[in-house]
PDB file of C-alpha atoms in Angstrom:
ATOM      1  CA  VAL S  29     -25.352  -9.207  21.302  1.00  0.00           C
ATOM      2  CA  SER S  30     -25.737  -5.627  19.822  1.00  0.00           C
ATOM      3  CA  TYR S  31     -28.838  -3.673  19.425  1.00  0.00           C
ATOM      4  CA  GLY S  32     -27.315  -1.011  17.200  1.00  0.00           C
ATOM      5  CA  ALA S  33     -24.323  -2.366  15.260  1.00  0.00           C
ATOM      6  CA  SER S  34     -25.393  -2.597  11.616  1.00  0.00           C
ATOM      7  CA  SER S  35     -21.957  -2.604   9.955  1.00  0.00           C
ATOM      8  CA  MET S  36     -21.462  -5.048   7.086  1.00  0.00           C
ATOM      9  CA  VAL S  37     -18.025  -5.761   8.513  1.00  0.00           C
ATOM     10  CA  LEU S  38     -19.606  -7.674  11.337  1.00  0.00           C
ATOM     11  CA  ASN S  39     -21.175 -10.132   8.743  1.00  0.00           C
ATOM     12  CA  ALA S  40     -17.788 -11.924   8.685  1.00  0.00           C
ATOM     13  CA  ARG S  41     -18.645 -15.034  10.770  1.00  0.00           C
ATOM     14  CA  ARG S  42     -14.984 -16.153  10.807  1.00  0.00           C
ATOM     15  CA  LEU S  43     -13.859 -12.982  12.456  1.00  0.00           C
ATOM     16  CA  TYR S  44     -16.841 -12.536  14.707  1.00  0.00           C
ATOM     17  CA  PRO S  45     -18.306 -16.066  15.360  1.00  0.00           C
ATOM     18  CA  SER S  46     -20.181 -15.155  18.498  1.00  0.00           C
ATOM     19  CA  PHE S  47     -21.538 -11.744  17.354  1.00  0.00           C
ATOM     20  CA  LEU S  48     -25.311 -11.431  17.216  1.00  0.00           C
ATOM     21  CA  ARG S  49     -27.394  -8.428  16.264  1.00  0.00           C
ATOM     22  CA  THR S  50     -30.977  -7.355  16.748  1.00  0.00           C
ATOM     23  CA  ILE S  51     -31.148  -5.176  13.675  1.00  0.00           C
ATOM     24  CA  SER S  52     -30.383  -5.899  10.107  1.00  0.00           C
ATOM     25  CA  SER S  53     -27.012  -5.342   8.396  1.00  0.00           C
ATOM     26  CA  ASP S  54     -26.354  -2.239   6.325  1.00  0.00           C
ATOM     27  CA  LYS S  55     -26.237  -4.517   3.294  1.00  0.00           C
ATOM     28  CA  HIS S  56     -30.020  -4.326   3.152  1.00  0.00           C
ATOM     29  CA  GLN S  57     -29.793  -0.610   2.685  1.00  0.00           C
ATOM     30  CA  VAL S  58     -27.422  -1.174  -0.254  1.00  0.00           C
ATOM     31  CA  ASP S  59     -29.881  -3.781  -1.720  1.00  0.00           C
ATOM     32  CA  ILE S  60     -32.688  -1.265  -1.578  1.00  0.00           C
ATOM     33  CA  LEU S  61     -30.569   1.514  -3.120  1.00  0.00           C
ATOM     34  CA  VAL S  62     -29.788  -0.853  -6.045  1.00  0.00           C
ATOM     35  CA  LEU S  63     -33.522  -1.635  -6.477  1.00  0.00           C
ATOM     36  CA  LEU S  64     -34.246   2.105  -6.443  1.00  0.00           C
ATOM     37  CA  LEU S  65     -31.654   2.852  -9.114  1.00  0.00           C
ATOM     38  CA  GLN S  66     -33.044   0.099 -11.250  1.00  0.00           C
ATOM     39  CA  LYS S  67     -36.641   1.105 -10.784  1.00  0.00           C
ATOM     40  CA  PHE S  68     -35.934   4.593 -12.088  1.00  0.00           C
ATOM     41  CA  GLY S  69     -33.614   3.409 -14.836  1.00  0.00           C
ATOM     42  CA  TRP S  70     -30.656   5.285 -13.476  1.00  0.00           C
ATOM     43  CA  VAL S  71     -27.590   3.701 -15.128  1.00  0.00           C
ATOM     44  CA  TRP S  72     -24.966   6.522 -14.895  1.00  0.00           C
ATOM     45  CA  ILE S  73     -24.376   7.610 -11.338  1.00  0.00           C
ATOM     46  CA  SER S  74     -21.922   9.211  -8.901  1.00  0.00           C
ATOM     47  CA  ILE S  75     -21.299   7.859  -5.428  1.00  0.00           C
ATOM     48  CA  VAL S  76     -20.035   9.877  -2.462  1.00  0.00           C
ATOM     49  CA  GLY S  77     -19.394   8.119   0.845  1.00  0.00           C
ATOM     50  CA  GLY S  78     -18.431   9.303   4.292  1.00  0.00           C
ATOM     51  CA  GLU S  79     -15.074   8.415   5.734  1.00  0.00           C
ATOM     52  CA  GLY S  80     -15.304   5.463   8.165  1.00  0.00           C
ATOM     53  CA  ASP S  81     -16.679   1.916   8.085  1.00  0.00           C
ATOM     54  CA  TYR S  82     -20.261   2.880   7.426  1.00  0.00           C
ATOM     55  CA  GLY S  83     -19.583   5.075   4.371  1.00  0.00           C
ATOM     56  CA  GLU S  84     -16.521   3.313   2.894  1.00  0.00           C
ATOM     57  CA  VAL S  85     -17.711  -0.327   3.335  1.00  0.00           C
ATOM     58  CA  GLY S  86     -21.218   0.861   2.157  1.00  0.00           C
ATOM     59  CA  ILE S  87     -19.949   2.341  -1.086  1.00  0.00           C
ATOM     60  CA  GLN S  88     -17.706  -0.558  -1.714  1.00  0.00           C
ATOM     61  CA  GLU S  89     -20.702  -2.864  -1.499  1.00  0.00           C
ATOM     62  CA  LEU S  90     -22.792  -0.480  -3.549  1.00  0.00           C
ATOM     63  CA  GLU S  91     -20.135  -0.313  -6.281  1.00  0.00           C
ATOM     64  CA  TYR S  92     -19.993  -4.110  -6.351  1.00  0.00           C
ATOM     65  CA  GLN S  93     -23.689  -4.581  -6.619  1.00  0.00           C
ATOM     66  CA  VAL S  94     -24.420  -1.747  -9.151  1.00  0.00           C
ATOM     67  CA  THR S  95     -21.734  -2.867 -11.584  1.00  0.00           C
ATOM     68  CA  ARG S  96     -23.171  -6.324 -11.525  1.00  0.00           C
ATOM     69  CA  GLN S  97     -26.425  -4.812 -12.587  1.00  0.00           C
ATOM     70  CA  GLY S  98     -24.905  -2.801 -15.508  1.00  0.00           C
ATOM     71  CA  ILE S  99     -24.977   0.483 -13.695  1.00  0.00           C
ATOM     72  CA  CYS S 100     -21.940   2.662 -14.399  1.00  0.00           C
ATOM     73  CA  ILE S 101     -20.181   4.826 -11.832  1.00  0.00           C
ATOM     74  CA  ALA S 102     -18.805   8.018 -13.277  1.00  0.00           C
ATOM     75  CA  PHE S 103     -17.430   9.455 -10.111  1.00  0.00           C
ATOM     76  CA  ARG S 104     -16.570   8.162  -6.640  1.00  0.00           C
ATOM     77  CA  ASP S 105     -15.187   9.961  -3.577  1.00  0.00           C
ATOM     78  CA  ILE S 106     -15.064  10.048   0.146  1.00  0.00           C
ATOM     79  CA  VAL S 107     -15.909  12.939   2.366  1.00  0.00           C
ATOM     80  CA  PRO S 108     -13.019  12.927   5.009  1.00  0.00           C
ATOM     81  CA  PHE S 109     -13.653  13.500   8.678  1.00  0.00           C
ATOM     82  CA  SER S 110     -11.609  16.685   8.472  1.00  0.00           C
ATOM     83  CA  ALA S 111     -13.840  18.203   5.719  1.00  0.00           C
ATOM     84  CA  ARG S 112     -15.697  21.441   6.424  1.00  0.00           C
ATOM     85  CA  PRO S 113     -18.497  22.879   4.230  1.00  0.00           C
ATOM     86  CA  GLY S 114     -16.969  24.765   1.325  1.00  0.00           C
ATOM     87  CA  ASP S 115     -13.350  24.079   2.167  1.00  0.00           C
ATOM     88  CA  GLU S 116     -10.814  23.414  -0.644  1.00  0.00           C
ATOM     89  CA  ARG S 117     -11.239  19.631  -0.448  1.00  0.00           C
ATOM     90  CA  MET S 118     -14.992  19.912  -0.766  1.00  0.00           C
ATOM     91  CA  GLN S 119     -14.823  22.510  -3.547  1.00  0.00           C
ATOM     92  CA  SER S 120     -12.540  20.178  -5.531  1.00  0.00           C
ATOM     93  CA  MET S 121     -14.922  17.255  -4.947  1.00  0.00           C
ATOM     94  CA  ILE S 122     -17.899  19.277  -6.180  1.00  0.00           C
ATOM     95  CA  ARG S 123     -15.990  20.434  -9.251  1.00  0.00           C
ATOM     96  CA  CYS S 124     -15.135  16.857 -10.141  1.00  0.00           C
ATOM     97  CA  LEU S 125     -18.655  15.772  -9.498  1.00  0.00           C
ATOM     98  CA  VAL S 126     -20.097  18.456 -11.876  1.00  0.00           C
ATOM     99  CA  GLN S 127     -17.505  17.396 -14.439  1.00  0.00           C
ATOM    100  CA  ALA S 128     -18.709  13.864 -14.207  1.00  0.00           C
ATOM    101  CA  GLY S 129     -22.038  14.961 -15.628  1.00  0.00           C
ATOM    102  CA  THR S 130     -24.336  12.638 -13.748  1.00  0.00           C
ATOM    103  CA  THR S 131     -27.773  13.599 -12.632  1.00  0.00           C
ATOM    104  CA  VAL S 132     -27.901  11.067  -9.817  1.00  0.00           C
ATOM    105  CA  VAL S 133     -25.512  11.230  -6.780  1.00  0.00           C
ATOM    106  CA  VAL S 134     -25.873   8.556  -4.227  1.00  0.00           C
ATOM    107  CA  VAL S 135     -24.652   9.779  -0.823  1.00  0.00           C
ATOM    108  CA  TYR S 136     -23.762   6.972   1.569  1.00  0.00           C
ATOM    109  CA  SER S 137     -22.692   8.571   4.783  1.00  0.00           C
ATOM    110  CA  GLY S 138     -23.464   9.306   8.396  1.00  0.00           C
ATOM    111  CA  LYS S 139     -25.386  12.487   9.219  1.00  0.00           C
ATOM    112  CA  GLN S 140     -22.422  14.713   9.990  1.00  0.00           C
ATOM    113  CA  LEU S 141     -20.424  14.101   6.849  1.00  0.00           C
ATOM    114  CA  ALA S 142     -23.614  14.099   4.728  1.00  0.00           C
ATOM    115  CA  ARG S 143     -24.288  17.533   6.075  1.00  0.00           C
ATOM    116  CA  VAL S 144     -20.773  18.701   5.047  1.00  0.00           C
ATOM    117  CA  PHE S 145     -21.402  17.389   1.525  1.00  0.00           C
ATOM    118  CA  PHE S 146     -24.835  19.002   1.112  1.00  0.00           C
ATOM    119  CA  GLU S 147     -23.704  22.313   2.595  1.00  0.00           C
ATOM    120  CA  SER S 148     -20.892  22.310   0.052  1.00  0.00           C
ATOM    121  CA  VAL S 149     -23.116  21.791  -2.967  1.00  0.00           C
TER     122      VAL S 149
END
């Protein structure tokens, strides 16, 4: 029984048959993000995730759900654990993000890597 494990990876009953949680799966966050995108009519987006299960599995599920709803993804990338604000990797990511031309960027990441992303923008 876990009071804090929200990873979608743990939804796999075959792999984790005895796992129980007291909070909902991260999938609900993705469901709400998709509803938000639809509500505002945002159909051309960029997605940035943080390295690790939370960010990578999260954007994978987000990609799957938004494409089923007719929302297009112009740009997708992962902020690596090794990234630092303004380093070459982040500068390159921001250049590509600007070139994608989207006005909506969904950042699906933990606090530390989200901070690296936003301090690089």
